[in-house]
Coordinates of C-alpha atoms in Angstrom, one line a residue:
M271 CA -22.8 -12.6 1.1
K272 CA -23.4 -9.1 2.8
T273 CA -21.3 -8.5 6.1
N274 CA -23.1 -8.2 9.1
F275 CA -21.4 -5.4 11.3
D276 CA -21.5 -5.0 15.1
A277 CA -21.1 -1.2 14.9
E278 CA -20.6 1.1 11.7
Y279 CA -18.6 4.3 11.3
D280 CA -17.4 6.7 8.7
V281 CA -13.6 5.9 9.5
V282 CA -12.0 3.0 11.5
V283 CA -8.5 3.7 12.5
I284 CA -6.0 0.7 13.1
G285 CA -3.4 1.9 15.7
G286 CA -3.6 4.4 18.4
G287 CA -0.3 6.0 18.1
G288 CA 0.4 9.8 17.1
S289 CA -0.7 9.1 13.5
G290 CA -3.9 7.4 14.3
L291 CA -4.8 9.9 17.1
S292 CA -4.1 12.6 14.7
T293 CA -6.4 11.0 12.2
A294 CA -9.3 10.4 14.6
V295 CA -9.3 13.9 16.1
Q296 CA -9.3 15.5 12.7
A297 CA -12.1 13.1 11.4
A298 CA -14.2 13.9 14.4
K299 CA -13.4 17.7 14.1
N300 CA -14.7 17.3 10.5
G301 CA -18.0 15.6 11.6
L302 CA -17.4 12.1 11.2
T303 CA -17.9 9.4 13.2
C304 CA -14.6 7.4 14.1
A305 CA -13.3 4.5 16.1
V306 CA -9.7 3.9 16.9
L307 CA -8.6 0.1 17.5
E308 CA -5.3 0.0 19.6
K309 CA -4.0 -3.7 20.4
E310 CA -2.0 -2.5 23.2
D311 CA -3.6 -1.4 26.6
K312 CA -2.8 2.3 26.1
T313 CA -2.3 4.7 23.2
G314 CA 0.8 6.1 21.9
G315 CA 3.1 3.4 20.3
S316 CA 6.6 4.5 19.3
S317 CA 5.3 8.0 19.4
S318 CA 5.5 7.9 23.1
F319 CA 9.3 7.7 23.0
A320 CA 9.7 10.7 20.7
E321 CA 11.1 13.8 22.0
G322 CA 9.9 16.2 19.1
H323 CA 8.5 16.6 15.5
A324 CA 9.7 18.3 12.4
A325 CA 8.3 21.5 10.6
F326 CA 9.3 24.2 8.3
E327 CA 8.5 27.8 8.2
S328 CA 6.6 27.3 11.5
D329 CA 5.5 30.3 13.7
E330 CA 7.5 28.6 16.5
Q331 CA 10.7 28.9 14.2
E332 CA 9.7 32.4 13.2
K333 CA 9.7 33.8 16.8
R334 CA 12.8 32.2 17.7
G335 CA 14.6 33.8 14.3
I336 CA 15.0 30.3 12.9
K337 CA 14.8 30.2 9.2
V338 CA 14.3 26.9 7.6
S339 CA 12.5 27.2 4.3
K340 CA 10.1 24.5 2.8
T341 CA 12.5 24.7 -0.1
D342 CA 15.5 23.7 2.4
A343 CA 13.6 20.9 3.7
F344 CA 12.2 19.4 0.3
N345 CA 15.7 19.4 -0.9
A346 CA 17.2 17.8 2.3
Y347 CA 14.7 14.7 1.9
M348 CA 15.2 14.4 -1.8
N349 CA 19.1 14.9 -1.7
Y350 CA 19.6 12.6 1.5
S351 CA 17.4 9.9 -0.1
H352 CA 19.2 10.2 -3.4
W353 CA 15.9 11.1 -4.9
R354 CA 14.4 7.6 -4.0
A355 CA 11.7 9.4 -1.9
N356 CA 8.4 10.4 -3.6
P357 CA 8.7 14.0 -4.7
S358 CA 5.0 14.7 -4.5
L359 CA 4.5 13.1 -0.8
V360 CA 7.5 14.8 0.4
S361 CA 6.3 18.0 -1.0
R362 CA 2.6 17.6 0.5
F363 CA 4.4 16.9 4.0
V364 CA 6.7 19.9 3.8
E365 CA 4.1 22.1 3.0
N366 CA 1.7 21.1 5.7
A367 CA 3.9 20.3 8.8
A368 CA 3.9 23.9 10.1
T369 CA 0.1 23.6 10.2
T370 CA 0.8 20.5 12.3
I371 CA 2.5 22.7 14.9
S372 CA -0.5 25.1 15.0
K373 CA -3.0 22.2 15.3
M374 CA -1.3 20.7 18.2
R375 CA -0.8 23.9 19.8
D376 CA -3.9 25.9 19.2
E377 CA -6.2 23.1 18.9
V378 CA -4.9 20.3 21.4
G379 CA -3.1 22.5 23.7
A380 CA 0.4 21.4 23.2
V381 CA 3.2 23.8 24.4
Y382 CA 6.3 24.2 22.5
E383 CA 9.6 24.9 24.6
D384 CA 12.3 25.0 22.1
V385 CA 13.2 24.5 18.3
N386 CA 16.5 22.8 18.0
I387 CA 18.8 20.0 16.3
T388 CA 20.0 16.8 17.7
A389 CA 23.8 17.1 17.2
P390 CA 25.6 20.4 16.8
D391 CA 28.7 19.1 14.9
Q392 CA 26.5 17.2 12.4
P393 CA 27.0 19.0 9.2
G394 CA 24.0 20.2 7.3
E395 CA 21.5 19.6 10.0
L396 CA 18.3 21.6 9.8
V397 CA 16.9 23.3 12.9
T398 CA 13.4 21.7 12.7
W399 CA 13.2 19.7 15.9
H400 CA 10.0 21.0 17.9
L401 CA 10.2 20.2 21.3
P402 CA 6.8 20.1 23.1
Q403 CA 6.5 20.4 26.9
G404 CA 6.4 16.9 28.1
E405 CA 7.7 15.5 24.7
V406 CA 5.6 13.7 22.4
A407 CA 4.0 11.7 25.1
R408 CA 2.4 14.8 26.4
V409 CA 1.0 15.5 22.9
I410 CA -0.1 12.0 22.8
E411 CA -2.2 12.4 26.1
L412 CA -3.7 15.7 24.8
L413 CA -4.5 14.0 21.5
E414 CA -6.3 11.1 23.3
A415 CA -8.4 13.5 25.6
D416 CA -9.4 15.6 22.5
A417 CA -10.5 12.4 20.9
N418 CA -12.6 11.4 23.8
R419 CA -14.2 14.9 23.9
R420 CA -15.2 14.8 20.4
G421 CA -16.8 11.2 20.7
V422 CA -14.2 9.1 19.1
D423 CA -14.5 5.5 20.2
L424 CA -11.2 4.2 21.6
F425 CA -11.1 0.7 21.9
M426 CA -8.0 -0.6 23.9
S427 CA -6.5 -4.0 23.7
T428 CA -8.6 -4.8 20.4
S429 CA -6.4 -6.3 17.7
A430 CA -7.6 -5.7 13.9
T431 CA -6.9 -8.9 12.0
K432 CA -8.4 -8.2 8.7
I433 CA -9.4 -5.4 6.5
L434 CA -12.8 -5.8 4.7
K435 CA -13.0 -5.3 1.2
E436 CA -16.1 -5.8 -1.2
N437 CA -16.5 -4.8 -4.9
G438 CA -13.2 -3.0 -4.9
H439 CA -14.2 -0.8 -1.9
I440 CA -12.8 -1.2 1.6
I441 CA -16.1 -1.5 3.9
G442 CA -14.7 -2.1 7.4
V443 CA -12.4 -4.1 9.8
K444 CA -12.5 -7.6 11.5
A445 CA -10.9 -7.4 14.9
I446 CA -10.7 -9.4 18.4
D447 CA -11.9 -7.1 21.3
A448 CA -10.6 -7.0 24.7
D449 CA -12.8 -9.9 25.8
G450 CA -11.6 -12.1 23.2
E451 CA -14.5 -11.8 20.9
E452 CA -14.7 -11.3 17.0
V453 CA -16.0 -8.1 16.0
N454 CA -16.9 -6.5 12.5
L455 CA -17.0 -3.0 12.4
G456 CA -18.2 -1.2 9.2
A457 CA -16.4 1.8 7.7
K458 CA -16.3 4.1 4.7
A459 CA -12.7 4.4 4.9
V460 CA -10.0 2.6 7.0
V461 CA -6.7 4.2 8.0
V462 CA -3.8 1.9 9.0
G463 CA -1.2 3.3 11.5
T464 CA 0.3 0.5 13.2
G465 CA 4.0 1.8 13.6
G466 CA 6.0 -0.5 11.2
Y467 CA 7.7 -3.9 12.0
A468 CA 10.3 -3.2 14.4
C469 CA 9.2 -6.0 16.7
N470 CA 9.1 -8.5 13.9
P471 CA 12.3 -10.2 13.5
E472 CA 11.1 -12.2 10.3
M473 CA 10.1 -9.1 8.6
I474 CA 13.5 -7.3 9.7
N475 CA 15.2 -10.1 8.0
K476 CA 12.7 -10.1 5.0
Y477 CA 13.1 -6.3 4.1
G478 CA 16.5 -5.5 5.6
K479 CA 20.1 -5.8 4.2
Y480 CA 21.3 -7.8 7.0
N481 CA 19.9 -10.9 8.9
I482 CA 19.9 -9.4 12.2
G483 CA 16.3 -9.5 13.2
E484 CA 16.7 -11.8 16.3
S485 CA 19.5 -10.0 17.7
L486 CA 18.2 -6.2 17.4
I487 CA 17.6 -4.4 20.6
N488 CA 14.1 -2.8 20.5
A489 CA 13.9 0.6 22.0
G490 CA 10.4 1.4 20.6
G491 CA 7.0 0.3 21.1
P492 CA 6.3 -3.3 21.7
G493 CA 3.2 -3.4 19.3
N494 CA 5.1 -2.8 16.1
T495 CA 4.9 -6.1 14.8
G496 CA 3.9 -5.3 11.2
D497 CA 0.1 -6.3 11.6
G498 CA -1.1 -3.3 9.5
I499 CA 1.6 -4.0 6.7
R500 CA 0.2 -7.7 6.2
M501 CA -3.4 -6.5 6.3
V502 CA -2.8 -3.9 3.5
L503 CA -1.0 -6.3 1.4
E504 CA -3.9 -8.8 1.7
V505 CA -6.2 -6.5 0.2
G506 CA -4.2 -5.5 -2.8
G507 CA -1.7 -2.8 -1.2
I508 CA 1.9 -3.2 -2.4
E509 CA 5.3 -2.5 -0.7
N510 CA 7.2 0.7 -1.2
A511 CA 10.7 0.5 -3.0
N512 CA 12.4 1.4 0.2
V513 CA 10.4 -0.9 2.6
G514 CA 13.7 -1.7 4.6
T515 CA 14.2 1.8 5.9
R516 CA 14.8 1.8 9.5
L517 CA 16.1 3.8 12.4
L518 CA 19.0 2.1 13.8
F519 CA 21.4 3.4 16.6
P520 CA 24.3 1.8 18.5
L521 CA 22.8 0.7 21.9
M522 CA 24.2 -1.3 24.8
R523 CA 21.9 -4.3 25.8
D524 CA 20.3 -4.1 29.2
K525 CA 20.9 -0.5 29.6
T526 CA 18.4 2.5 29.4
I527 CA 19.1 5.1 26.9
T528 CA 19.6 7.7 29.8
S529 CA 22.7 5.5 30.8
H530 CA 26.1 7.4 31.1
T531 CA 27.9 4.2 30.2
N532 CA 25.8 3.6 27.1
A533 CA 26.5 7.4 26.3
A534 CA 30.1 6.9 26.5
G535 CA 29.9 3.9 24.3
F536 CA 28.9 5.9 21.2
Q537 CA 31.3 8.9 21.8
P538 CA 33.7 9.3 18.8
Y539 CA 36.8 8.0 20.4
L540 CA 38.2 4.5 19.7
W541 CA 35.8 1.8 18.1
V542 CA 37.2 -1.6 17.3
N543 CA 35.2 -4.5 15.5
K544 CA 34.9 -8.0 17.2
Y545 CA 38.3 -8.8 15.8
G546 CA 39.9 -5.9 17.5
R547 CA 40.5 -3.5 14.3
R548 CA 39.4 0.0 13.8
F549 CA 37.0 0.2 11.1
V550 CA 35.7 3.8 10.7
N551 CA 36.0 7.5 11.3
E552 CA 34.3 7.4 14.7
I553 CA 32.5 10.8 14.1
V554 CA 29.8 8.6 12.1
G555 CA 28.5 8.6 15.7
L556 CA 27.5 12.3 15.6
N557 CA 24.6 11.0 13.4
F558 CA 23.2 8.0 15.4
G559 CA 21.2 6.9 12.4
D560 CA 24.3 6.7 10.3
A561 CA 26.2 5.0 13.2
G562 CA 23.4 2.4 13.5
D563 CA 23.6 1.7 9.9
V564 CA 27.3 1.2 10.1
V565 CA 27.0 -1.3 13.3
A566 CA 24.5 -3.4 11.6
S567 CA 27.0 -4.1 8.9
L568 CA 29.6 -5.3 11.2
P569 CA 30.4 -8.9 11.8
G570 CA 28.2 -9.7 14.7
A571 CA 26.3 -6.3 14.3
M572 CA 28.3 -4.7 17.2
Y573 CA 31.6 -3.0 18.1
W574 CA 33.6 -2.3 21.2
S575 CA 34.2 1.2 22.5
V576 CA 37.8 1.3 24.0
L577 CA 38.1 4.0 26.7
S578 CA 41.1 5.3 28.8
Q579 CA 41.0 7.5 31.7
E580 CA 41.9 10.4 29.5
A581 CA 38.5 10.0 27.8
I582 CA 36.5 9.4 30.8
R583 CA 38.1 12.5 32.6
H584 CA 36.9 14.5 29.6
L585 CA 33.4 13.1 29.5
V586 CA 33.1 13.8 33.3
E587 CA 34.8 17.2 33.5
V588 CA 34.2 18.9 30.0
G589 CA 31.3 17.0 28.8
N590 CA 30.3 14.5 26.0
E591 CA 30.8 15.2 22.2
V592 CA 27.2 14.2 21.1
G593 CA 24.1 13.2 23.3
L594 CA 21.2 11.1 22.5
G595 CA 18.3 13.5 22.1
I596 CA 16.8 15.0 25.4
Y597 CA 17.9 11.8 27.3
V598 CA 21.6 12.6 27.3
H599 CA 22.1 16.1 26.4
N600 CA 24.7 17.5 23.7
Y601 CA 28.0 18.4 25.9
E602 CA 26.3 17.0 29.1
K603 CA 28.9 16.0 31.6
L604 CA 28.7 12.3 32.4
I605 CA 29.0 12.9 36.0
N606 CA 27.5 9.4 36.7
L607 CA 30.1 7.5 34.5
P608 CA 32.9 6.8 36.9
V609 CA 30.7 5.0 39.2
E610 CA 28.3 3.5 36.7
I611 CA 30.8 2.0 34.6
K612 CA 32.9 0.6 37.3
A613 CA 29.7 -1.2 38.7
D614 CA 29.0 -2.5 35.3
A615 CA 32.3 -4.0 34.8
A616 CA 32.2 -5.6 38.2
D617 CA 28.8 -7.2 37.4
N618 CA 29.7 -10.8 36.8
K619 CA 26.3 -11.2 34.9
R620 CA 27.0 -8.5 32.5
T621 CA 29.1 -9.4 29.2
N622 CA 29.3 -6.0 27.7
V623 CA 31.5 -4.0 30.0
F624 CA 35.1 -5.0 30.7
V625 CA 37.8 -3.5 32.7
A626 CA 41.8 -4.1 32.7
D627 CA 44.9 -2.6 33.8
T628 CA 46.6 -3.1 30.4
I629 CA 45.3 -3.3 26.6
E630 CA 46.6 -6.7 26.5
E631 CA 44.4 -8.0 29.6
L632 CA 41.4 -6.1 28.3
A633 CA 41.9 -7.8 24.7
S634 CA 41.6 -11.2 26.3
K635 CA 38.6 -10.3 28.5
I636 CA 36.9 -9.5 25.2
E637 CA 37.9 -12.5 23.3
I638 CA 40.2 -10.4 20.8
N639 CA 43.8 -11.5 19.9
P640 CA 45.8 -9.2 22.3
D641 CA 48.7 -8.5 19.6
V642 CA 45.9 -7.3 17.3
L643 CA 44.4 -4.7 19.6
K644 CA 47.7 -3.5 21.0
I645 CA 48.7 -2.7 17.4
E646 CA 45.6 -0.8 17.0
V647 CA 46.0 1.0 20.2
D648 CA 49.5 2.0 19.4
E649 CA 48.9 3.4 15.9
Y650 CA 45.7 5.2 17.3
N651 CA 48.0 6.8 20.0
K652 CA 50.5 7.9 17.4
Y653 CA 47.6 9.8 15.5
C654 CA 46.4 11.3 19.0
E655 CA 50.1 12.6 19.6
A656 CA 50.2 14.1 16.1
K657 CA 47.0 15.4 16.2
Q658 CA 46.4 13.9 12.8
D659 CA 44.4 10.8 12.0
K660 CA 46.1 9.3 8.9
K661 CA 43.9 6.4 8.6
F662 CA 40.2 8.0 8.7
H663 CA 40.9 11.3 8.9
K664 CA 39.1 12.2 12.3
P665 CA 39.3 15.8 13.4
A666 CA 41.9 16.3 16.0
K667 CA 39.5 17.4 18.8
Y668 CA 38.2 13.9 18.8
L669 CA 41.6 12.3 19.4
Y670 CA 42.4 11.2 23.0
T671 CA 45.3 8.9 23.8
I672 CA 44.7 5.6 25.2
K673 CA 47.6 5.4 27.5
E674 CA 46.4 5.8 31.3
G675 CA 44.4 2.8 32.7
P676 CA 42.5 1.2 33.9
F677 CA 40.9 0.8 30.4
Y678 CA 37.5 0.0 29.6
A679 CA 35.7 -1.8 26.7
I680 CA 31.9 -1.3 26.1
K681 CA 30.0 -3.5 23.9
M682 CA 27.6 -1.6 21.6
E683 CA 25.1 -3.5 19.5
T684 CA 22.5 -2.5 17.0
G685 CA 19.4 -0.9 18.4
I686 CA 16.2 -0.1 16.5
M687 CA 13.7 2.6 17.3
V688 CA 11.2 2.4 14.2
T689 CA 10.9 1.0 10.7
M690 CA 9.5 3.2 8.0
G691 CA 8.6 3.1 4.5
A692 CA 6.8 0.0 4.1
L693 CA 3.5 0.5 2.0
E694 CA 3.1 2.6 -1.3
I695 CA 1.0 5.5 -0.9
D696 CA 0.2 8.7 -2.9
E697 CA 0.4 12.5 -1.7
Y698 CA -3.3 12.0 -0.6
I699 CA -2.1 9.3 1.8
R700 CA -4.1 6.6 0.0
A701 CA -2.7 3.2 -0.4
L702 CA -2.0 2.2 -3.9
D703 CA -2.4 -1.2 -5.8
S704 CA -0.1 -3.0 -8.2
K705 CA -1.3 -0.7 -11.0
N706 CA -0.7 2.3 -9.0
N707 CA -4.4 3.0 -8.6
P708 CA -5.6 4.2 -5.2
I709 CA -7.7 1.4 -3.2
P710 CA -11.0 3.1 -2.5
G711 CA -11.3 3.9 1.3
L712 CA -7.8 2.7 2.4
Y713 CA -5.2 5.1 3.8
V714 CA -1.7 4.4 5.4
V715 CA -0.1 6.9 7.7
G716 CA 2.8 7.3 9.9
C717 CA 5.7 4.6 10.0
D718 CA 3.7 2.1 8.0
A719 CA 3.8 4.5 5.0
G720 CA 6.4 4.8 2.4
G721 CA 7.8 7.6 0.2
I722 CA 9.2 10.1 2.6
Y723 CA 12.8 8.4 2.8
G724 CA 15.5 6.5 1.0
E725 CA 17.3 3.6 2.3
S726 CA 18.1 5.6 5.8
Y727 CA 16.2 7.8 8.0
T728 CA 16.8 11.5 7.3
L729 CA 18.3 12.4 10.5
P730 CA 19.5 15.8 9.3
V731 CA 15.9 16.8 9.5
P732 CA 15.2 15.9 13.3
G733 CA 11.8 15.0 14.2
S734 CA 11.0 13.6 10.7
A735 CA 9.1 10.6 11.7
N736 CA 6.7 12.0 14.3
G737 CA 6.4 15.3 12.1
F738 CA 5.1 13.1 9.3
A739 CA 3.1 10.7 11.5
L740 CA 1.1 13.6 13.0
T741 CA 0.8 15.3 9.7
S742 CA -0.3 12.2 7.6
G743 CA -2.9 11.6 10.1
W744 CA -4.9 14.8 9.7
L745 CA -4.2 15.1 5.9
A746 CA -5.8 11.7 5.6
A747 CA -8.7 12.7 7.7
D748 CA -9.3 15.6 5.6
D749 CA -9.1 13.6 2.4
I750 CA -11.5 11.0 3.6
S751 CA -14.1 13.8 4.6
K752 CA -13.7 15.4 1.3
R753 CA -14.2 12.1 -0.5
I754 CA -17.4 11.2 1.7
K755 CA -18.9 14.4 1.2
S756 CA -18.7 14.0 -2.6
G757 CA -20.1 10.5 -2.5
E758 CA -16.8 9.0 -3.7
L759 CA -16.6 7.0 -0.4
F760 CA -20.0 5.3 0.8

């Protein structure tokens, strides 16, 4: 039976984040009619929380004297993934990411203030983080304005529920509009960019290594519930081998990412697990993605950061060892820390910051055997005094004794920003079926797409998620335009 459509477009995009808007703007620029369906009441998704995006051999890097070749970038992705990433897709992204910078700047109006890295002491990090004025949230505003100017129909509070397929071809989308009415939109191509499944505990547990979906602290967009993934699978798409890739990081519950107490909690000082035992070389915290993976694997998916006055003075007077993007800058003096952490510890409703005059008393407050924690602290102090960590070989510059109280314990849990790598696509951004053939008219962009990463987010290439989101969007639109023009999509 022929489907009756309420409206028909060349392209329907599911998701109004960075990847979806990039698709829509490029499609309209290419002369195609386009609609964007966004289930939230505003555009942006998790892209609104990002600071910058990655590119290689861009003119913004060149004018700052920064040299990161496309070969460097390709090798970084492939080596970090242990060659589990898709070489063809990685190459396509690497070759085109610099064009994304030009498009966002020259065609949309973004202004790039800096190109930088996230952690100066992180070995091998590439200088790829292109930081626009107003962060990526400003790029989203500019893309939305450009989409409106070019005649793209943006439907907010409109949830796609089903991708429509007929005779092997994608023909449109079924959705529920802002008034709660069901609508059918016809399309020659459908592009899925719904941001992954970070807000779906069931999917987190299904695809991830650890059964922690219900306890994860979500720091990204609330709409990332895996809708697009489900819909693609329903029409014959398949999961990428690295479907469980997530960007995790240590985070305090009920604190903002600008909090100085939270920042103190991920500094590379003394971390102990829920049983009071030191478990890692804490410089893993210089790569917050690696640190997030470590925390997720711990009992209770958490650790306690134990701080003395020696460490607190250093953080206030000298500065931190590592920041959190632009929210807490690298080497920033945590001047709010003494007042904030004291107030946190005094808050009877808070269960993740405690203070005590002795280590034994602190251990009791955080429900750890006092003898166990005392032994760990005494051993750690010996390493600090000798300037040699014989247990985990942490560099001496991060060794601060724990002798001067009052002492604080900060509970750091597992936060999640986004998931990545869910669905199998080819280098043309087309969704693939179980026989590795493209599904005609179906494309997957941004964090719904797989192939750029292995098991972990490639943090040594900062800005990867948004770089791929913005780049995959316009690449998909160009491929759709070419195939509509040739008559392949109809």
